[in-house]
Every structure is written in structure tokens, then in C-alpha cells.
PDB file of C-alpha atoms in Angstrom:
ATOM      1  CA  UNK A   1      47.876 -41.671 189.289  1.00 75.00           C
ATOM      2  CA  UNK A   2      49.389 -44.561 191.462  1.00 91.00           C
ATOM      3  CA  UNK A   3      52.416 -46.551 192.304  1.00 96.00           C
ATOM      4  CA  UNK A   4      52.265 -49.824 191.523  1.00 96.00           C
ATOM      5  CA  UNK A   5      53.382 -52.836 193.609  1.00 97.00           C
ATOM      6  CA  UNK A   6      54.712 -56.065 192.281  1.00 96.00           C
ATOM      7  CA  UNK A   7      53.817 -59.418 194.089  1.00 95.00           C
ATOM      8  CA  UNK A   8      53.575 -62.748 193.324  1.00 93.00           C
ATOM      9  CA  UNK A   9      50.760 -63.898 191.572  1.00 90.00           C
ATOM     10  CA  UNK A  10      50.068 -67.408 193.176  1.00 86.00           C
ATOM     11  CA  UNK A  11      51.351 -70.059 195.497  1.00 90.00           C
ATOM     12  CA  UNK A  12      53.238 -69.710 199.199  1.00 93.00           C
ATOM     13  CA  UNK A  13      55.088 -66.808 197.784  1.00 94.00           C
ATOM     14  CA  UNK A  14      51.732 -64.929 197.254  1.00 93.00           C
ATOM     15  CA  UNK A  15      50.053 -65.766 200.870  1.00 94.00           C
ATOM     16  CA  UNK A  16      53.059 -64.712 202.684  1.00 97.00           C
ATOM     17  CA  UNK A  17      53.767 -61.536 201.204  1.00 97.00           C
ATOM     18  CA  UNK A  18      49.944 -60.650 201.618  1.00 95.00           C
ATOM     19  CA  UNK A  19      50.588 -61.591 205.306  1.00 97.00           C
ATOM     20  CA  UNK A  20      53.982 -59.468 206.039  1.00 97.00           C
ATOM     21  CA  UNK A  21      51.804 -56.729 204.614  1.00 96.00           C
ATOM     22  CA  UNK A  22      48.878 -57.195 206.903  1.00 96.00           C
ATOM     23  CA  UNK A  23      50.961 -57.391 209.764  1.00 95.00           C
ATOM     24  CA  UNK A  24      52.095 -53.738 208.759  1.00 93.00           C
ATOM     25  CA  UNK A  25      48.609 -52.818 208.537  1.00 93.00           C
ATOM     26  CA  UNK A  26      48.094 -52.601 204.672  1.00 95.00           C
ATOM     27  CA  UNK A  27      45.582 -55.359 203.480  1.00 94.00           C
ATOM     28  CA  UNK A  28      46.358 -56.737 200.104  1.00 92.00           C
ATOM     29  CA  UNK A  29      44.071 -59.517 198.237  1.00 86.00           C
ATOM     30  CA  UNK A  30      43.060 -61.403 195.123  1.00 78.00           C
ATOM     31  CA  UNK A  31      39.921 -60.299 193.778  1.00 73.00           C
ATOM     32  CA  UNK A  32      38.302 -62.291 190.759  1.00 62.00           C
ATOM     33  CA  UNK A  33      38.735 -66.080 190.168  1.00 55.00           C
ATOM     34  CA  UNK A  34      42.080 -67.822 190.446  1.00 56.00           C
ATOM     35  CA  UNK A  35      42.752 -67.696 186.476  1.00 54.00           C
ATOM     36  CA  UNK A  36      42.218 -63.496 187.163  1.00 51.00           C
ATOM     37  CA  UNK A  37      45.514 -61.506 188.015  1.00 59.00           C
ATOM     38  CA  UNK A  38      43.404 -58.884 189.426  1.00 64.00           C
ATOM     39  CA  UNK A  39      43.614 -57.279 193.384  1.00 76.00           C
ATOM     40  CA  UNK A  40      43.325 -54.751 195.617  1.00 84.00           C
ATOM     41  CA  UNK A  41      45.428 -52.580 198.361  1.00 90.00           C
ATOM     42  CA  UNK A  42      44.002 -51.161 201.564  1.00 89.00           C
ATOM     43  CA  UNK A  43      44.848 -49.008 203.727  1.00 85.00           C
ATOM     44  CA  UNK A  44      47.358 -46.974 201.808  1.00 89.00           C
ATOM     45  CA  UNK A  45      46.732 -44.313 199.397  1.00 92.00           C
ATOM     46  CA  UNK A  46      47.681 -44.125 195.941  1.00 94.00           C
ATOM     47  CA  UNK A  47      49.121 -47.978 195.778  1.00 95.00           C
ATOM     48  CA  UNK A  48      48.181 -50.053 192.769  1.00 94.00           C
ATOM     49  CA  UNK A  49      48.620 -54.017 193.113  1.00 94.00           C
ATOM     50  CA  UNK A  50      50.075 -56.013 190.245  1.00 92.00           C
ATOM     51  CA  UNK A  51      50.236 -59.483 189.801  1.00 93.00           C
ATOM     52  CA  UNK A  52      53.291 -61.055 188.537  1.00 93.00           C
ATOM     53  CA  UNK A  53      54.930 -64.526 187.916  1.00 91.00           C
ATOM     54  CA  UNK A  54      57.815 -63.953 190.556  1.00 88.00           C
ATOM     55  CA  UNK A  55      60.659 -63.992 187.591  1.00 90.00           C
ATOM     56  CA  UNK A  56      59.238 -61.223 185.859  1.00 95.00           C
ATOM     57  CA  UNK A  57      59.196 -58.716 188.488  1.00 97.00           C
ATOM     58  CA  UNK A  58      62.933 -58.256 188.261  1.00 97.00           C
ATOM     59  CA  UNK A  59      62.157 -57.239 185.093  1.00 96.00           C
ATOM     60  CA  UNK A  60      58.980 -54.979 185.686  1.00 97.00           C
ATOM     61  CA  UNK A  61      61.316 -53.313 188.441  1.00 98.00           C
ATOM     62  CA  UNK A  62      64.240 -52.945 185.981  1.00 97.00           C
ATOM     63  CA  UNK A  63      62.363 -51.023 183.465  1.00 97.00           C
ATOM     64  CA  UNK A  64      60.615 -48.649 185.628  1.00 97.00           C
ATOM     65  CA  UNK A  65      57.086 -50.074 185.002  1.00 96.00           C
ATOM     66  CA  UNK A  66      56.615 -50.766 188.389  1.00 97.00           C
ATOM     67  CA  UNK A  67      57.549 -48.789 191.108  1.00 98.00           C
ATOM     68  CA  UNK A  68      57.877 -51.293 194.017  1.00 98.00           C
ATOM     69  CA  UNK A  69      58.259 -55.310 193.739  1.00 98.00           C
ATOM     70  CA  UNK A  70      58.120 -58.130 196.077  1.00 97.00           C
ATOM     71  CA  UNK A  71      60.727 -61.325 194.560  1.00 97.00           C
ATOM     72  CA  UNK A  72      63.710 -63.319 195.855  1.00 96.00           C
ATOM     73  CA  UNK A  73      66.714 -61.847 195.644  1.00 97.00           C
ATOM     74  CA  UNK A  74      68.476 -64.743 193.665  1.00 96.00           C
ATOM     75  CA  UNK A  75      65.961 -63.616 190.860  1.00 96.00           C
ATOM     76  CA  UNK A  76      67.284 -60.200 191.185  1.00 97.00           C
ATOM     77  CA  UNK A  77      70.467 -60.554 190.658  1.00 97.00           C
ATOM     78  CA  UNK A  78      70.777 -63.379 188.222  1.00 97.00           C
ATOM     79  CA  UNK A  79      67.830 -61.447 185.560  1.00 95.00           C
ATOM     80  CA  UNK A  80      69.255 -57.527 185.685  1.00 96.00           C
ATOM     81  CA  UNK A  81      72.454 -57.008 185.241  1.00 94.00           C
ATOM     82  CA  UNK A  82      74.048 -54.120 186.925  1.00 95.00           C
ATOM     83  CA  UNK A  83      71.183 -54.192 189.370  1.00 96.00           C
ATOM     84  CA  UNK A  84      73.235 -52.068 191.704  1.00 96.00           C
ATOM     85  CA  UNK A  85      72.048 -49.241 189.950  1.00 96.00           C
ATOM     86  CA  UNK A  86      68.875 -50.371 188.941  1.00 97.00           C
ATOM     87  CA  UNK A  87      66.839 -51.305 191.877  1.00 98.00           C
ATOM     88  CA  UNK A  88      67.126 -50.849 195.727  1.00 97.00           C
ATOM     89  CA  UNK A  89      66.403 -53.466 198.292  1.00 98.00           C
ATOM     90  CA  UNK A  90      63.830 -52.084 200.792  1.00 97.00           C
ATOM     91  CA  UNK A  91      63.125 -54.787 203.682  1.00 97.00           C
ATOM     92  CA  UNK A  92      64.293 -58.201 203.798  1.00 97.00           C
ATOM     93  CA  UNK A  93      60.799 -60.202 204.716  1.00 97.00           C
ATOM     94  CA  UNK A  94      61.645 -63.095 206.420  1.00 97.00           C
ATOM     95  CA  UNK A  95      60.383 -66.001 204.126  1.00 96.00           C
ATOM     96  CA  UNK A  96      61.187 -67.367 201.011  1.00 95.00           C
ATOM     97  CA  UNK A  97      64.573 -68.812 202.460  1.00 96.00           C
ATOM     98  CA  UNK A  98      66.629 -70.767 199.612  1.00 95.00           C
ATOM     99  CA  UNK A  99      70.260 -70.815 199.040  1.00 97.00           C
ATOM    100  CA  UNK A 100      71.657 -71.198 195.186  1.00 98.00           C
ATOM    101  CA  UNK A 101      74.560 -74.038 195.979  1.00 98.00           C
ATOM    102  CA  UNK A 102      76.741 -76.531 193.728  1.00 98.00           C
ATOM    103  CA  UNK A 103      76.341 -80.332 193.796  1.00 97.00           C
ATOM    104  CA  UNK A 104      78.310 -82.936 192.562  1.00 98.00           C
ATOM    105  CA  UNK A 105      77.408 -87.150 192.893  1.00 97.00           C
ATOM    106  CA  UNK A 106      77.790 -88.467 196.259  1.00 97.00           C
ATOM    107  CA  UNK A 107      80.227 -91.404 194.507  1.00 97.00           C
ATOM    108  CA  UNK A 108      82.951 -88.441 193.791  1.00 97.00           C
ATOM    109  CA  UNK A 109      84.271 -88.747 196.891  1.00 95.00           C
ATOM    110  CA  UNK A 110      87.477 -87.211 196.827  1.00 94.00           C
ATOM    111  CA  UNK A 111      85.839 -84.119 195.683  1.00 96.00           C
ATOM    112  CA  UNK A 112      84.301 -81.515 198.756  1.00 94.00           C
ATOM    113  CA  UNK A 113      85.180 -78.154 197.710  1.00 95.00           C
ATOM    114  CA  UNK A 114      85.969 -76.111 194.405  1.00 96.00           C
ATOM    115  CA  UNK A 115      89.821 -76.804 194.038  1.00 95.00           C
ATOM    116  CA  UNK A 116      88.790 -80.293 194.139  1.00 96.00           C
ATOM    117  CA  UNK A 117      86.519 -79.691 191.200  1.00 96.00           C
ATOM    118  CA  UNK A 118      88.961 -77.618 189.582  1.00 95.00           C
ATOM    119  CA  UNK A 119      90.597 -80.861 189.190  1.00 96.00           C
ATOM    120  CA  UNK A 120      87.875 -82.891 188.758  1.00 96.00           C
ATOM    121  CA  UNK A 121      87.509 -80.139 185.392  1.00 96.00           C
ATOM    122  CA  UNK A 122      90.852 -80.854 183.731  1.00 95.00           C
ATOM    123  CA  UNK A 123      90.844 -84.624 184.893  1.00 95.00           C
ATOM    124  CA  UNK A 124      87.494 -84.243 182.570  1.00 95.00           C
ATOM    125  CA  UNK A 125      88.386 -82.877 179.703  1.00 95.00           C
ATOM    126  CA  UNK A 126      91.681 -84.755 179.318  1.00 95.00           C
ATOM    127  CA  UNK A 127      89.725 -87.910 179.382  1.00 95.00           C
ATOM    128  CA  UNK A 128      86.604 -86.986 177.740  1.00 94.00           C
ATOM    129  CA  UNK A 129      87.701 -83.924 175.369  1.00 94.00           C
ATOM    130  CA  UNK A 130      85.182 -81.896 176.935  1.00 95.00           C
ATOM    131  CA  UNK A 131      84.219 -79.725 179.424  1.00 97.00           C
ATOM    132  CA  UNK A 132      82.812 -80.821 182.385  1.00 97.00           C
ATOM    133  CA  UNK A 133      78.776 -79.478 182.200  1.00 98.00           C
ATOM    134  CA  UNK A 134      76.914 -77.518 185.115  1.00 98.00           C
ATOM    135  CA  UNK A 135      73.325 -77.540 184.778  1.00 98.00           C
ATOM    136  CA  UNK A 136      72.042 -74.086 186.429  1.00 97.00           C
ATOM    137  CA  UNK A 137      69.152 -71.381 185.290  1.00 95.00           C
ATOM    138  CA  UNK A 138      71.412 -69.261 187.150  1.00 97.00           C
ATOM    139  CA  UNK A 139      74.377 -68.506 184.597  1.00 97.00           C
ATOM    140  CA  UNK A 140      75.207 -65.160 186.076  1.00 97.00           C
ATOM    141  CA  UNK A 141      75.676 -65.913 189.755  1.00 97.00           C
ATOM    142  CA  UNK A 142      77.472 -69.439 188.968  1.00 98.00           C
ATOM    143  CA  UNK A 143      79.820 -68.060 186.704  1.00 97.00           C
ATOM    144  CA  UNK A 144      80.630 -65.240 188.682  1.00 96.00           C
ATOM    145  CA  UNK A 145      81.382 -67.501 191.650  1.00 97.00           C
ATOM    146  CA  UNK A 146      83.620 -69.979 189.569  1.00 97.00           C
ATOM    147  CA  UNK A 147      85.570 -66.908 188.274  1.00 96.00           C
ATOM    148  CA  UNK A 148      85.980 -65.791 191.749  1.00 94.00           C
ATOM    149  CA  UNK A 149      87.492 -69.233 192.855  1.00 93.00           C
ATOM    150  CA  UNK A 150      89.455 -69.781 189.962  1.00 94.00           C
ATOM    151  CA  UNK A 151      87.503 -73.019 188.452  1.00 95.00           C
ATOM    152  CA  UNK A 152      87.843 -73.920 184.662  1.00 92.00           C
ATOM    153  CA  UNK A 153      87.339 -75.911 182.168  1.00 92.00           C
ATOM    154  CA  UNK A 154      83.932 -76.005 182.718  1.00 96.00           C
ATOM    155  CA  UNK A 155      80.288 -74.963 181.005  1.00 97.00           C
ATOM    156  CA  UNK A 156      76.931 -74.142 182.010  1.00 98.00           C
ATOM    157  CA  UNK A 157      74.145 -76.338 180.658  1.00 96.00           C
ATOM    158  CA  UNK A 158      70.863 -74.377 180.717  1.00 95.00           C
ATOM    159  CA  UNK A 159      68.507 -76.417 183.304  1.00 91.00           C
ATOM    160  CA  UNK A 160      64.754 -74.650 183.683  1.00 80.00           C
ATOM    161  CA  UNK A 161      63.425 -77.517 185.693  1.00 80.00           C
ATOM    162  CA  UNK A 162      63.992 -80.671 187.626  1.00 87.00           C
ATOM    163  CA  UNK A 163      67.621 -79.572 187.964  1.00 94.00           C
ATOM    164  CA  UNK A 164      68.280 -82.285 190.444  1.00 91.00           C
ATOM    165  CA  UNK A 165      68.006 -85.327 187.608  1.00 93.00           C
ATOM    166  CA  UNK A 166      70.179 -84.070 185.273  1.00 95.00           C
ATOM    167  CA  UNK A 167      72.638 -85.795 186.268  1.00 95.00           C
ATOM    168  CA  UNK A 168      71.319 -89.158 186.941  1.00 93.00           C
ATOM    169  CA  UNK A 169      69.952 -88.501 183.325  1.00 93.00           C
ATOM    170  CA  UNK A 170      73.632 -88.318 181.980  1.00 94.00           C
ATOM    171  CA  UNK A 171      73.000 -84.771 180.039  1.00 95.00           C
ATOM    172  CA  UNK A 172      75.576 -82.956 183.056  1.00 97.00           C
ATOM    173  CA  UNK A 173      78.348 -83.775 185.410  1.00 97.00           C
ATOM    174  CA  UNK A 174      77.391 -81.378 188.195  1.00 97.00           C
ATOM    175  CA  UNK A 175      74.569 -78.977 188.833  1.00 98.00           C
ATOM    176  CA  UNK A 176      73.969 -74.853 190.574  1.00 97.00           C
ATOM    177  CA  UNK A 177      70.345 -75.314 192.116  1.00 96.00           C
ATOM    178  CA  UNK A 178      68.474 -73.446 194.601  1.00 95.00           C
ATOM    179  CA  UNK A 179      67.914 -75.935 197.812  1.00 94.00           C
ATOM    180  CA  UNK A 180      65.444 -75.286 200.587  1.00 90.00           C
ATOM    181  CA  UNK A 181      66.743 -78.333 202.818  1.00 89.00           C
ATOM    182  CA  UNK A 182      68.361 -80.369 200.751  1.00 90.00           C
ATOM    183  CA  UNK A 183      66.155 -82.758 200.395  1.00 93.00           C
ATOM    184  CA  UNK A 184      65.711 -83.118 197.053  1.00 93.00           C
ATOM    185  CA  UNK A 185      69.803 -83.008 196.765  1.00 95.00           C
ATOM    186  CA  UNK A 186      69.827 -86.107 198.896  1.00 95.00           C
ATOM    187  CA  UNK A 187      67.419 -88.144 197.160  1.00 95.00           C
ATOM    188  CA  UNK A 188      68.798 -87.751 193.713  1.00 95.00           C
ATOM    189  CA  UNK A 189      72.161 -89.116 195.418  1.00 96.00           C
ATOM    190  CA  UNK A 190      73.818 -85.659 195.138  1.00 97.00           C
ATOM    191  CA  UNK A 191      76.286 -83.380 197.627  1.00 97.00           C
ATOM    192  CA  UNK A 192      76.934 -80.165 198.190  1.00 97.00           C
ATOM    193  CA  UNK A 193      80.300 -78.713 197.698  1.00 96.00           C
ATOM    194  CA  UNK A 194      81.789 -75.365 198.999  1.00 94.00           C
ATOM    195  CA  UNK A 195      80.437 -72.328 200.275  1.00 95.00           C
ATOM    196  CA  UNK A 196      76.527 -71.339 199.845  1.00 97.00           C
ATOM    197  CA  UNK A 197      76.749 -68.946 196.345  1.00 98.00           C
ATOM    198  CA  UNK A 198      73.916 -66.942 197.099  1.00 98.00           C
ATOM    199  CA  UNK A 199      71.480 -67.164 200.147  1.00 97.00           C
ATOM    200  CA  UNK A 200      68.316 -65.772 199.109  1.00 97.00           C
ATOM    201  CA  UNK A 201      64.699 -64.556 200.859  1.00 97.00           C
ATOM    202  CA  UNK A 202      61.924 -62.405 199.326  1.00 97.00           C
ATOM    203  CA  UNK A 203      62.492 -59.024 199.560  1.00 98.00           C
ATOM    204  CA  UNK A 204      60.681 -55.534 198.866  1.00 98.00           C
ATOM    205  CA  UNK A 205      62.539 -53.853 196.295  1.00 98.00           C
ATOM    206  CA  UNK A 206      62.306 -50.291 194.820  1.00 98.00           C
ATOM    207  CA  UNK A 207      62.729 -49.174 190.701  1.00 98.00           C
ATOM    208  CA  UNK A 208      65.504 -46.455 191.091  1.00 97.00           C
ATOM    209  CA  UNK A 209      64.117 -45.627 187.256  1.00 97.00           C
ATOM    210  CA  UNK A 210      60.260 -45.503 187.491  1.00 97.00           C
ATOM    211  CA  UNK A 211      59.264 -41.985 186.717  1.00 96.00           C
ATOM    212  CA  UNK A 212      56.786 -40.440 189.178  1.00 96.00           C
ATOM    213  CA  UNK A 213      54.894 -37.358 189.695  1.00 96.00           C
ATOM    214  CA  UNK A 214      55.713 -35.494 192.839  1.00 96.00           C
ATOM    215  CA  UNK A 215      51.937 -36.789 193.979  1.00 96.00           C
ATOM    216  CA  UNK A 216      53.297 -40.454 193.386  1.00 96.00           C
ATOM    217  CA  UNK A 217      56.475 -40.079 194.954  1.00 96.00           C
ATOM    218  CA  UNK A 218      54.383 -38.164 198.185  1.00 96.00           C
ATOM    219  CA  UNK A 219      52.441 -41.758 197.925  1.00 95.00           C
ATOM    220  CA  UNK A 220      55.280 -44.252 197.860  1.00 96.00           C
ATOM    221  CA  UNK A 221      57.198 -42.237 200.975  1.00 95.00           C
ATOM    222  CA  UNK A 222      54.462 -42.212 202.898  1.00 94.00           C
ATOM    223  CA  UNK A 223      53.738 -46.448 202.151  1.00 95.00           C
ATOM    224  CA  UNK A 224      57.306 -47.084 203.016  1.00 95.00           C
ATOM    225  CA  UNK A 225      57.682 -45.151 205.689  1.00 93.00           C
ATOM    226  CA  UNK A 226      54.858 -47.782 207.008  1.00 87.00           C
ATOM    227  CA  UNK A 227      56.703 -51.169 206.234  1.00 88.00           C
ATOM    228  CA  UNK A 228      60.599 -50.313 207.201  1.00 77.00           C
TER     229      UNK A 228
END
């Protein structure tokens, strides 16, 4: 039997987890052609490489299918509720840096923190008869922070892509987004306001469900006391 090991099946995300790895002495690689989620492990006994699309290893981790994942931690905690309980961060990796922030139009200048769009809200909905609209794919962590700072009279459009032009496209007033550098913020003419609402890196995480066999578990100490 073996433990199995989330990563990420393509792209940066992919490269640099196989390189934190092989800087801890534990080679991990792609085997097969590029349309093959198929790899290898070496140098550890008894680990079994999986390759996921990033967003489901929350999931995978969640459920106990998977024993150890590599994701962001934004992805964490926006997918599994109660996570707490469900799965433990093991090492923060150093890469992967993004922070989950709220934008507004540059042109709402009177506007640079969350009271102001508190106001901005009501203003909104007394003019327009509706709420003022958020595009975010991260519902849980947005809401959670507009609870905590007492903003209303608002609602959460669903946004899986190209966040950033929502607005410009007239179908929401404001939008949650992940940001690297704020680039992309900028060029679609938009600000941040407030604090950062989640600051996020790839991390290892372990399934506090996943059933092993006392063989397994004698595998997975032994890997992690490696990396940490």
C-alpha cells in the first residue's frame, strides 16, 4: 500500500513544487506525454504521486482520498468548509504568492476603504433598487470578510474567469480577485481598497481523515520528517 501525494498537474505550480521537493532530496516527475497525468516519486518509500488540477486537491484532501496535497491556501479555505478540522497545513513553500483583495473603479474616488463602500452599498441601492454586485469565485472568504467589517447591501456575482473585466463589462460594480502585482488591476482601471483578505502561497497539506495502515502511516512520518 502507499500514501498518495497531491500536486499540481501542469504549469509553474507543477515545476516548482517538483523543485522544493528536490531540494529536500525526494525527486518527483512527469512520466508519459503531457496529455498523461501519470509520475513518479524517488527517494522515499511508500509515496504514490497524483496528479491533480490544483482546485481539486482541496477536495481529494477533504475526503481522505489522498493523504498529502500540495495547493494554495486560498483554495483551501474557500472549497472545504470547516477545514480546521479537516486538513493540516504542513510547510508553507515559498512560491505561489497571491493575495485575494477587493477592487473598486479608479473614478470612485471618494471611496478607499470598506466603510466607504458601505456607503457606496446603500447610496446603490437607494438609487438603483439593487444591490451593489461583487464578482468573486471566492464567496466564502469575501463574505466572511464583509461580515467581519460590517458591509451590506451587497451580493456576490459568481466570476470563474477574467474577473478583472467585469466591471468594465457593466455585469458588477466591484470585484474579490486574487492579484499577483496588480497589474492586471491597473490596466482594467481598477483599485484596491482595504486590507489584503487572504494572502496566499502553496502549501503542503495533510488529510486529518485518510485512513492508513500502520505501514502507511510508518511511510508518511518518515517522508515528513524529511521536508519540515
Amino acid at each position: 500500500m502507499t500514501v498518495k501525494l497531491g500536486i499540481p498537474s501542469k504549469g509553474r505550480l507543477m515545476q516548482d513544487t517538483f523543485d522544493w521537493f528536490a531540494t529536500r532530496g525526494v525527486r518527483i516527475e512527469r512520466t508519459g506525454t503531457d496529455r498523461e497525468y501519470a509520475g513518479r516519486v524517488e527517494g522515499a518509500d511508500g509515496i504514490e504521486l497524483v496528479l491533480l488540477a490544483a482546485g481539486e486537491i482541496p477536495r481529494e484532501l477533504a475526503s481522505g482520498r489522498i493523504a498529502l496535497g500540495v495547493t494554495g491556501t486560498d483554495v483551501v479555505q474557500e472549497k472545504v468548509a470547516g477545514w480546521q478540522g479537516k486538513v493540516t497545513p504542513i510547510a508553507p513553500m515559498g512560491f505561489g504568492h497571491a493575495d485575494l483583495v477587493l477592487a473598486v473603479p479608479k473614478t470612485w474616488t471618494d471611496v478607499s476603504d470598506l466603510s466607504d463602500l458601505d456607503a457606496v452599498a446603500q447610496a446603490f441601492w437607494q438609487t438603483h433598487g439593487m444591490r451593489l454586485r461583487i464578482a468573486t469565485k471566492y464567496h466564502r472568504l469575501v463574505r466572511a470578510h464583509l461580515r467581519q467589517s460590517g458591509v451590506a447591501g451587497y451580493q456576490l456575482v459568481d466570476s470563474q474567469g477574467a474577473t478583472e473585466g467585469t466591471v468594465a463589462n457593466g455585469t458588477a460594480e466591484a470585484i474579490a480577485d486574487i492579484t499577483s502585482t496588480g497589474a492586471t488591476l491597473d490596466a482594467n482601471h481598477l483599485k484596491v481598497i482595504g486590507d489584503v483578505i487572504h494572502a496566499s502561497q502553496a502549501t503542503l497539506f495533510r488529510s486529518q481523515v485518510a485512513q492508513l495502515t500502520s505501514e502507511e502511516s510508518a511511510h508518511l512520518d518518515a517522508f515528513l520528517a524529511r521536508l519540515t
